[in-house]
Coordinates of C-alpha atoms (C1' of nucleotides) in Angstrom, one line a residue:
Chain A
M1 CA 116.8 71.3 143.4
N2 CA 115.3 73.6 140.7
A3 CA 116.1 72.0 137.6
P4 CA 117.2 75.0 135.3
S5 CA 113.9 75.1 133.5
R6 CA 114.0 76.6 129.9
R7 CA 111.2 78.1 128.3
K8 CA 109.1 75.9 126.1
F9 CA 108.8 76.9 122.4
R10 CA 107.2 75.7 119.1
R11 CA 109.0 75.9 115.9
E12 CA 107.2 77.8 113.2
G13 CA 107.5 78.0 109.5
E14 CA 109.8 80.7 108.3
D15 CA 107.1 82.7 106.5
R16 CA 104.7 82.6 109.5
R17 CA 107.6 83.8 111.9
R18 CA 108.8 86.6 109.6
Q19 CA 105.2 87.7 109.2
D20 CA 104.5 87.5 113.1
L21 CA 107.8 89.5 113.8
I22 CA 106.6 92.2 111.2
E23 CA 103.2 92.5 112.7
A24 CA 104.6 92.8 116.1
T25 CA 107.1 95.4 114.9
L26 CA 104.2 97.5 113.4
D27 CA 102.2 97.1 116.6
S28 CA 105.1 98.3 118.7
V29 CA 105.9 101.3 116.4
A30 CA 102.2 102.3 116.5
E31 CA 101.9 102.0 120.2
Y32 CA 105.4 103.3 121.4
G33 CA 106.9 105.0 118.4
L34 CA 110.2 104.2 116.7
Q35 CA 112.0 104.9 119.9
G36 CA 109.7 102.6 122.0
A37 CA 110.0 99.7 119.5
T38 CA 112.9 97.9 120.9
L39 CA 113.8 94.5 119.9
R40 CA 112.8 93.1 123.4
T41 CA 109.4 94.8 123.1
I42 CA 108.8 93.5 119.6
A43 CA 109.9 90.0 120.6
L44 CA 107.7 90.0 123.6
R45 CA 104.8 91.0 121.4
A46 CA 105.7 88.1 119.0
G47 CA 105.8 85.7 121.8
V48 CA 109.5 84.9 121.3
T49 CA 112.7 86.1 122.8
A50 CA 114.8 88.8 121.3
G51 CA 117.7 86.8 120.1
L52 CA 115.4 85.1 117.6
I53 CA 115.0 88.3 115.5
R54 CA 118.4 88.1 114.3
H55 CA 117.8 84.6 113.0
Y56 CA 115.3 86.2 110.5
F57 CA 116.6 89.7 110.0
P58 CA 120.2 90.9 109.7
G59 CA 119.6 93.7 112.2
K60 CA 116.9 96.0 113.5
E61 CA 117.0 98.4 110.4
E62 CA 116.2 95.6 107.9
L63 CA 113.3 94.6 110.3
L64 CA 111.9 98.1 110.4
Q65 CA 112.3 98.3 106.4
A66 CA 110.5 95.0 106.1
A67 CA 107.7 96.3 108.4
Y68 CA 107.5 99.7 106.4
A69 CA 107.3 97.7 103.2
A70 CA 104.5 95.5 104.4
L71 CA 102.5 98.6 105.6
V72 CA 103.0 100.4 102.4
G73 CA 101.9 97.4 100.4
R74 CA 98.7 96.9 102.5
M75 CA 97.8 100.5 102.2
T76 CA 98.1 100.8 98.4
E77 CA 96.5 97.3 98.0
Q78 CA 93.5 98.4 99.9
A79 CA 93.2 101.8 98.4
K80 CA 93.3 100.4 94.8
A81 CA 90.9 97.5 95.6
A82 CA 88.0 100.0 95.9
L83 CA 88.5 100.7 92.1
V84 CA 87.6 97.3 90.9
M85 CA 83.9 97.7 90.4
E86 CA 83.1 96.2 87.1
G87 CA 80.0 97.2 85.4
A88 CA 79.5 100.6 87.3
S89 CA 79.6 103.9 85.8
P90 CA 82.7 105.7 85.9
R91 CA 81.1 108.4 88.0
R92 CA 79.9 105.7 90.6
R93 CA 83.2 104.1 90.6
L94 CA 84.9 107.4 91.5
A95 CA 82.4 108.0 94.2
A96 CA 82.9 104.6 95.7
F97 CA 86.7 105.1 95.5
V98 CA 86.4 108.2 97.6
T99 CA 84.1 106.6 100.0
A100 CA 86.2 103.6 100.5
N101 CA 89.3 105.9 101.2
L102 CA 87.4 107.8 103.8
S103 CA 85.9 105.0 105.7
T104 CA 87.2 102.1 107.7
P105 CA 89.5 100.1 107.4
I106 CA 91.4 102.8 105.6
I107 CA 90.3 105.4 108.1
D108 CA 92.4 104.1 110.9
A109 CA 94.3 105.6 113.7
R110 CA 96.9 102.9 114.0
V111 CA 97.8 102.9 110.3
F112 CA 97.8 106.7 110.4
S113 CA 100.1 106.6 113.4
L114 CA 102.4 104.3 111.6
W115 CA 102.4 106.4 108.4
A116 CA 103.2 109.6 110.1
T117 CA 106.0 108.0 112.1
F118 CA 107.7 106.6 109.1
I119 CA 107.1 109.4 106.8
G120 CA 108.5 111.7 109.4
R121 CA 111.9 110.2 108.7
A122 CA 111.6 110.7 104.8
N123 CA 113.9 113.6 104.8
A124 CA 116.7 111.6 106.5
D125 CA 116.1 108.3 104.7
P126 CA 116.0 108.4 100.9
T127 CA 114.7 104.7 100.9
L128 CA 111.5 106.1 102.6
A129 CA 111.2 109.1 100.4
H130 CA 111.4 107.1 97.4
A131 CA 108.9 104.6 98.6
H132 CA 106.6 107.3 99.4
R133 CA 106.9 108.9 96.1
E134 CA 106.3 105.6 94.3
G135 CA 103.1 104.9 96.2
Y136 CA 101.9 108.6 95.8
L137 CA 102.4 108.5 92.0
G138 CA 100.8 105.2 91.6
F139 CA 97.9 106.3 93.6
R140 CA 97.6 109.4 91.7
N141 CA 97.8 107.6 88.3
E142 CA 94.8 105.7 89.4
V143 CA 93.0 108.7 90.3
E144 CA 93.9 110.4 87.1
A145 CA 92.6 107.3 85.0
V146 CA 89.3 107.2 86.7
V147 CA 89.0 111.1 86.3
A148 CA 89.6 110.6 82.5
E149 CA 86.9 108.0 82.4
V150 CA 84.6 110.2 84.2
L151 CA 85.1 113.2 82.0
A152 CA 85.0 111.0 78.9
A153 CA 81.6 109.8 79.9
E154 CA 80.6 113.3 80.1
Q155 CA 81.8 114.0 76.5
R156 CA 84.5 116.2 77.7
K157 CA 88.0 116.1 76.3
P158 CA 90.5 117.4 78.9
D159 CA 94.0 117.9 77.9
A160 CA 96.9 116.2 79.8
S161 CA 97.7 119.2 82.1
Q162 CA 94.1 119.6 83.2
L163 CA 93.9 115.9 84.0
R164 CA 97.1 116.1 85.9
R165 CA 95.8 119.0 87.9
H166 CA 92.5 117.3 88.6
A167 CA 94.3 114.2 89.9
I168 CA 96.8 116.3 92.0
A169 CA 93.7 118.2 93.7
I170 CA 91.7 115.2 94.3
N171 CA 94.5 113.2 95.7
A172 CA 95.2 116.1 98.0
L173 CA 91.6 116.3 99.0
I174 CA 91.5 112.6 99.9
D175 CA 94.8 112.8 101.8
G176 CA 93.6 115.7 103.9
L177 CA 90.2 114.2 104.6
W178 CA 91.9 110.9 105.5
I179 CA 94.2 112.5 108.0
E180 CA 91.4 114.3 109.7
G181 CA 89.3 111.1 109.8
C182 CA 92.2 109.3 111.4
L183 CA 93.2 112.0 113.9
A184 CA 89.8 113.1 114.8
G185 CA 87.2 111.0 113.5
E186 CA 84.7 111.5 116.3
I187 CA 84.1 115.1 115.4
F188 CA 82.6 114.1 112.2
A189 CA 79.2 112.4 111.6
P190 CA 79.5 108.8 110.1
G191 CA 79.7 109.1 106.4
E192 CA 80.1 113.0 106.6
L193 CA 83.8 112.9 105.4
A194 CA 82.9 110.7 102.4
A195 CA 80.0 113.0 101.6
I196 CA 82.2 116.0 101.7
G197 CA 84.8 114.3 99.5
I198 CA 82.5 113.2 97.0
R199 CA 80.8 116.6 96.7
A200 CA 84.3 118.3 96.5
V201 CA 85.5 116.0 93.8
E202 CA 82.5 116.6 91.8
A203 CA 82.8 120.2 92.1
E204 CA 86.5 120.1 91.2
L205 CA 85.5 118.3 87.9
G206 CA 82.6 120.5 87.2
L207 CA 80.0 117.6 87.4
A208 CA 76.4 118.8 88.0
P209 CA 75.0 117.4 91.2
E210 CA 73.1 114.1 90.6
R211 CA 69.4 114.2 91.0
G212 CA 68.3 113.4 94.5
E213 CA 71.0 115.7 96.0
Q214 CA 70.3 119.2 97.0
Chain B
M1 CA 151.3 119.0 134.4
N2 CA 148.1 119.2 132.6
A3 CA 145.9 121.5 134.8
P4 CA 142.4 119.8 134.7
S5 CA 141.3 122.4 132.2
R6 CA 137.4 123.1 132.4
R7 CA 135.5 124.2 129.4
K8 CA 134.8 127.9 129.2
F9 CA 131.3 129.1 129.1
R10 CA 129.1 132.2 128.9
R11 CA 126.0 132.8 131.1
E12 CA 123.0 133.5 128.9
G13 CA 119.6 135.0 129.9
E14 CA 117.1 132.4 131.0
D15 CA 114.8 133.2 127.9
R16 CA 117.6 132.8 125.5
R17 CA 118.8 129.5 126.7
R18 CA 115.4 128.1 126.7
Q19 CA 114.8 129.2 123.4
D20 CA 118.3 127.8 122.1
L21 CA 117.6 124.6 123.7
I22 CA 114.1 124.4 122.1
E23 CA 115.5 125.2 118.7
A24 CA 118.3 122.6 119.2
T25 CA 115.7 120.1 120.1
L26 CA 113.5 120.7 116.9
D27 CA 116.8 120.5 114.9
S28 CA 117.7 117.3 116.3
V29 CA 114.2 115.7 116.1
A30 CA 114.0 116.9 112.4
E31 CA 117.3 115.4 111.7
Y32 CA 117.5 112.1 113.6
G33 CA 113.9 111.5 114.8
L34 CA 112.7 111.3 118.2
Q35 CA 114.9 108.3 118.9
G36 CA 117.9 110.2 117.7
A37 CA 117.2 113.4 119.7
T38 CA 119.1 112.5 122.9
L39 CA 120.0 115.0 125.4
R40 CA 123.6 114.9 124.5
T41 CA 122.9 115.4 120.8
I42 CA 120.7 118.3 121.8
A43 CA 123.1 119.8 124.1
L44 CA 125.8 119.7 121.5
R45 CA 123.9 121.5 119.0
A46 CA 122.8 124.1 121.7
G47 CA 126.6 124.5 122.5
V48 CA 126.2 123.4 126.0
T49 CA 126.6 120.2 128.0
A50 CA 123.9 117.8 128.7
G51 CA 123.6 118.4 132.4
L52 CA 122.4 121.9 131.7
I53 CA 119.1 120.9 130.2
R54 CA 118.0 119.7 133.5
H55 CA 118.6 123.3 134.8
Y56 CA 115.8 124.5 132.6
F57 CA 113.5 121.6 132.1
P58 CA 112.4 118.9 134.7
G59 CA 113.1 116.2 132.1
K60 CA 113.4 115.3 128.6
E61 CA 109.7 114.9 128.2
E62 CA 109.1 118.4 129.2
L63 CA 111.6 119.6 126.7
L64 CA 109.9 117.7 124.0
Q65 CA 106.6 119.1 124.8
A66 CA 108.0 122.6 124.9
A67 CA 109.5 122.2 121.5
Y68 CA 106.2 120.8 120.2
A69 CA 104.3 123.9 121.5
A70 CA 106.8 126.1 119.9
L71 CA 106.4 124.3 116.5
V72 CA 102.6 124.5 116.5
G73 CA 102.7 128.1 117.7
R74 CA 105.0 129.1 114.9
M75 CA 102.9 127.1 112.2
T76 CA 99.5 128.5 113.1
E77 CA 101.1 132.0 113.5
Q78 CA 102.4 131.9 109.9
A79 CA 99.3 130.3 108.4
K80 CA 97.0 133.0 110.0
A81 CA 99.4 135.8 109.0
A82 CA 98.6 135.5 105.5
L83 CA 95.1 136.5 106.2
V84 CA 95.8 139.9 107.4
M85 CA 95.5 141.7 104.0
E86 CA 93.5 144.7 104.7
G87 CA 91.5 146.4 101.9
A88 CA 91.9 143.5 99.5
S89 CA 88.8 141.8 98.5
P90 CA 87.6 138.6 100.2
R91 CA 88.2 136.7 97.2
R92 CA 91.8 138.0 96.7
R93 CA 92.4 137.3 100.5
L94 CA 91.4 133.6 100.1
A95 CA 93.7 133.3 97.2
A96 CA 96.5 134.8 99.1
F97 CA 95.9 132.7 101.9
V98 CA 96.0 129.5 99.7
T99 CA 99.1 130.7 98.1
A100 CA 100.8 131.6 101.3
N101 CA 100.2 128.0 102.8
L102 CA 101.5 126.4 99.8
S103 CA 104.7 128.4 99.3
T104 CA 107.9 128.8 101.4
P105 CA 108.4 129.2 104.2
I106 CA 105.3 127.1 105.1
I107 CA 106.1 124.5 102.5
D108 CA 109.2 123.2 104.3
A109 CA 110.6 119.6 104.5
R110 CA 112.0 120.1 108.1
V111 CA 108.8 121.5 109.4
F112 CA 106.9 118.7 107.7
S113 CA 109.2 116.1 109.3
L114 CA 108.7 117.5 112.5
W115 CA 105.0 117.6 112.2
A116 CA 104.8 114.0 111.1
T117 CA 107.1 112.8 113.9
F118 CA 105.1 114.5 116.6
I119 CA 101.7 113.8 115.1
G120 CA 102.5 110.1 114.8
R121 CA 102.4 110.0 118.6
A122 CA 99.1 111.7 118.8
N123 CA 97.4 108.2 119.3
A124 CA 99.5 107.4 122.5
D125 CA 99.7 110.9 123.8
P126 CA 96.3 112.7 124.4
T127 CA 98.4 115.9 125.0
L128 CA 99.5 115.9 121.4
A129 CA 96.1 114.8 120.1
H130 CA 94.5 117.7 122.0
A131 CA 97.0 120.2 120.7
H132 CA 96.4 119.0 117.0
R133 CA 92.7 119.3 117.5
E134 CA 92.8 122.9 118.8
G135 CA 95.2 123.8 116.0
Y136 CA 93.1 122.2 113.2
L137 CA 89.9 123.6 114.5
G138 CA 91.3 127.2 114.9
F139 CA 92.6 126.9 111.3
R140 CA 89.4 125.6 110.0
N141 CA 87.5 128.4 111.7
E142 CA 89.7 130.9 110.0
V143 CA 89.0 129.2 106.7
E144 CA 85.3 129.2 107.4
A145 CA 85.4 133.0 108.2
V146 CA 87.0 133.9 104.9
V147 CA 84.6 131.5 103.0
A148 CA 81.7 133.2 104.5
E149 CA 83.1 136.6 103.4
V150 CA 83.7 135.4 99.9
L151 CA 80.3 134.0 99.5
A152 CA 78.7 137.1 101.1
A153 CA 80.5 139.2 98.6
E154 CA 79.0 137.1 95.9
Q155 CA 75.5 137.7 97.3
R156 CA 75.1 134.2 98.5
K157 CA 73.7 133.1 101.7
P158 CA 75.2 129.5 102.6
D159 CA 73.5 128.0 105.8
A160 CA 75.9 126.9 108.6
S161 CA 76.3 123.2 107.6
Q162 CA 77.3 124.3 103.9
L163 CA 79.8 126.6 105.3
R164 CA 81.1 123.9 107.6
R165 CA 81.5 121.5 104.7
H166 CA 83.3 124.0 102.5
A167 CA 85.9 124.7 105.4
I168 CA 86.5 121.1 106.0
A169 CA 87.0 120.4 102.2
I170 CA 89.2 123.4 101.8
N171 CA 91.2 122.6 104.8
A172 CA 91.7 119.0 103.6
L173 CA 92.8 120.2 100.3
I174 CA 95.4 122.7 101.5
D175 CA 96.7 120.1 104.0
G176 CA 97.0 117.5 101.1
L177 CA 98.8 119.8 98.7
W178 CA 101.0 121.0 101.7
I179 CA 102.2 117.4 102.3
E180 CA 103.0 116.8 98.8
G181 CA 104.8 120.1 98.4
C182 CA 107.0 119.3 101.5
L183 CA 107.6 115.7 100.5
A184 CA 108.1 116.0 96.9
G185 CA 108.2 119.7 95.8
E186 CA 110.6 119.1 93.0
I187 CA 108.0 117.3 91.0
F188 CA 105.9 120.4 90.9
A189 CA 106.6 123.5 89.0
P190 CA 107.1 126.6 91.0
G191 CA 103.7 128.0 92.0
E192 CA 101.9 125.0 90.5
L193 CA 100.5 123.7 93.9
A194 CA 99.2 127.3 94.6
A195 CA 97.5 127.6 91.4
I196 CA 96.0 124.1 91.6
G197 CA 94.9 125.0 95.2
I198 CA 93.4 128.2 94.2
R199 CA 91.6 126.6 91.1
A200 CA 90.2 123.8 93.4
V201 CA 89.0 126.1 96.1
E202 CA 87.1 128.2 93.6
A203 CA 85.6 125.2 92.2
E204 CA 84.6 124.0 95.6
L205 CA 82.8 127.4 96.3
G206 CA 81.2 127.6 92.7
L207 CA 83.1 130.8 91.9
A208 CA 83.2 131.7 88.2
P209 CA 86.8 131.9 87.0
E210 CA 88.2 135.5 87.0
R211 CA 88.6 136.9 83.6
G212 CA 92.2 136.4 82.4
E213 CA 92.0 132.7 83.5
Q214 CA 91.3 130.1 80.8
Chain C
dA1 C1' 113.4 54.9 118.4
dG2 C1' 117.1 57.6 117.9
dG3 C1' 119.9 60.9 115.8
dC4 C1' 120.6 65.5 113.1
dT5 C1' 119.8 69.9 112.2
dA6 C1' 118.1 74.2 112.3
dT7 C1' 115.1 77.0 115.3
dT8 C1' 115.0 79.0 119.5
dT9 C1' 116.5 80.2 124.2
dA10 C1' 119.6 82.3 127.3
dT11 C1' 123.4 84.8 128.7
dA12 C1' 127.2 88.1 127.9
dC13 C1' 129.1 92.4 126.3
dA14 C1' 130.1 97.0 124.8
dC15 C1' 127.6 100.9 124.3
dT16 C1' 124.2 104.6 124.9
dT17 C1' 120.6 106.6 127.5
dG18 C1' 118.4 109.8 131.0
dC19 C1' 119.3 111.5 135.3
dG20 C1' 121.7 112.8 139.9
dC21 C1' 125.1 115.5 142.1
dA22 C1' 129.3 118.0 143.5
dA23 C1' 132.4 121.0 142.1
dC24 C1' 133.5 125.2 139.7
dA25 C1' 133.5 129.7 137.6
dA26 C1' 131.0 133.9 135.3
dG27 C1' 129.5 138.0 136.3
dG28 C1' 126.7 141.2 139.2
dC29 C1' 126.7 143.6 143.7
dC30 C1' 128.7 145.8 147.5
Chain D
dG1 C1' 138.7 144.2 144.2
dG2 C1' 136.5 140.4 146.7
dC3 C1' 132.4 137.9 147.7
dC4 C1' 128.0 135.3 146.5
dT5 C1' 124.8 133.7 143.8
dT6 C1' 123.6 130.5 140.4
dG7 C1' 124.3 129.0 135.7
dT8 C1' 127.3 125.6 134.0
dT9 C1' 130.4 121.7 133.7
dG10 C1' 132.1 117.0 134.4
dC11 C1' 131.6 112.7 136.1
dG12 C1' 129.2 108.7 137.7
dC13 C1' 125.3 105.5 137.8
dA14 C1' 121.7 102.2 136.9
dA15 C1' 118.7 100.9 133.3
dG16 C1' 118.2 99.8 128.8
dT17 C1' 120.0 99.2 123.9
dG18 C1' 121.5 96.2 119.7
dT19 C1' 124.5 92.6 118.7
dA20 C1' 127.2 88.4 119.2
dT21 C1' 127.3 83.5 120.4
dA22 C1' 127.1 79.1 123.0
dA23 C1' 123.8 75.9 124.7
dA24 C1' 119.4 73.4 124.3
dT25 C1' 115.5 71.3 122.2
dA26 C1' 111.6 70.6 118.9
dG27 C1' 110.5 68.1 115.1
dC28 C1' 111.7 65.8 110.7
dC29 C1' 114.0 61.7 108.6
dT30 C1' 115.1 57.1 108.2

DNA sequence: AGGCTATTTATACACTTGCGCAACAAGGCC
DNA sequence: GGCCTTGTTGCGCAAGTGTATAAATAGCCT
């Protein structure tokens, strides 16, 4: 009687499917962790069956690597995007950079969860460690460049090691505030983290408070 | 012929076994991640068989929770230990605190790996989120207390919100530097992170450089 | 309209997982 | 020294894992 009914499906373009699978993977990892992100869970979320994954990726590991690469790419892209404010003074660009990195969408519990989950494996997986270091140094160089501009606009001539120290400290400050914002955003007033960040960065650089600030 | 030989074993005190199992769990998680930390792996590392674990813990989840509690306890204990320098000036105590948190044994890739692995689950597991928040606020309060002492010694009277902002910024700075030290300690000179941290903290608090510094 | 092909499903398989349970023996007690 | 408690082992089990592969079908090409 029952004709053995097979599930209906639609064919999607290769890029679209890969993208969907990667997104489903990130969702699964964020929600259930690496151990809970099984091929069946991922496939369910992507609206396909588990077998299909192997049509697009050689194995689970490659899927996870692709997902991590996509995550890192998105994070760095967003972070750097805050720097392209043409025409603004270096100091305002720096402030906008700090603010952007301490507000949505960069302050985001899901992204933090993903970051922590993957970076926790950096010890065991040199690929992850390398990817992190590249991202970190890239980010820090951006910071260093803006810092150089800000100080130059103030007629100050820092040497390379001073610049490096400033960049390391500011980078650490932003990272630390980012973590707290992601993990416990509710215990801070809206905009509070950004305000604290800007204040601390300006103190680090020895900038006099702008008029209007107390 | 072969008498069915059974593995020899020793009976251990309850506390000792639990401790060993927790340590084996932390080792396994640090090395293989949550997914690789199976009961059999953990038992092997602890030198027992998997079945024994259920004699000490209701299930795997409880073992992991106990392991996380042990980790957090050790971390906060170590961090706070750096503050008990009786007789030293507040400013020196603060500097010692920063230095301790940015040197071994607190700068440690294994501990970082564990921290990241567990904290990545904080979104999904309210227990973890709560444990983190308690630890964070406790740590921040310690920072705030030392900051208050330092500023008092400088005849300054910060109000509560200024104190809070200082503590949040300094905490974030230490966290961010700690992460980099754990993840990529080799790209920093020995003591460099601590020096950067102290410098940044003093800038945040508006302290004049001590004589002897440039 | 009808076939071709590559996407997609479905099922099978070997393996691992956490957990349950009965047998065993280590070491204190009398 | 023999017994008794209970820490500990060894094995089994059902559920779930990643991978392999055959069968089906969606959608383009002519």
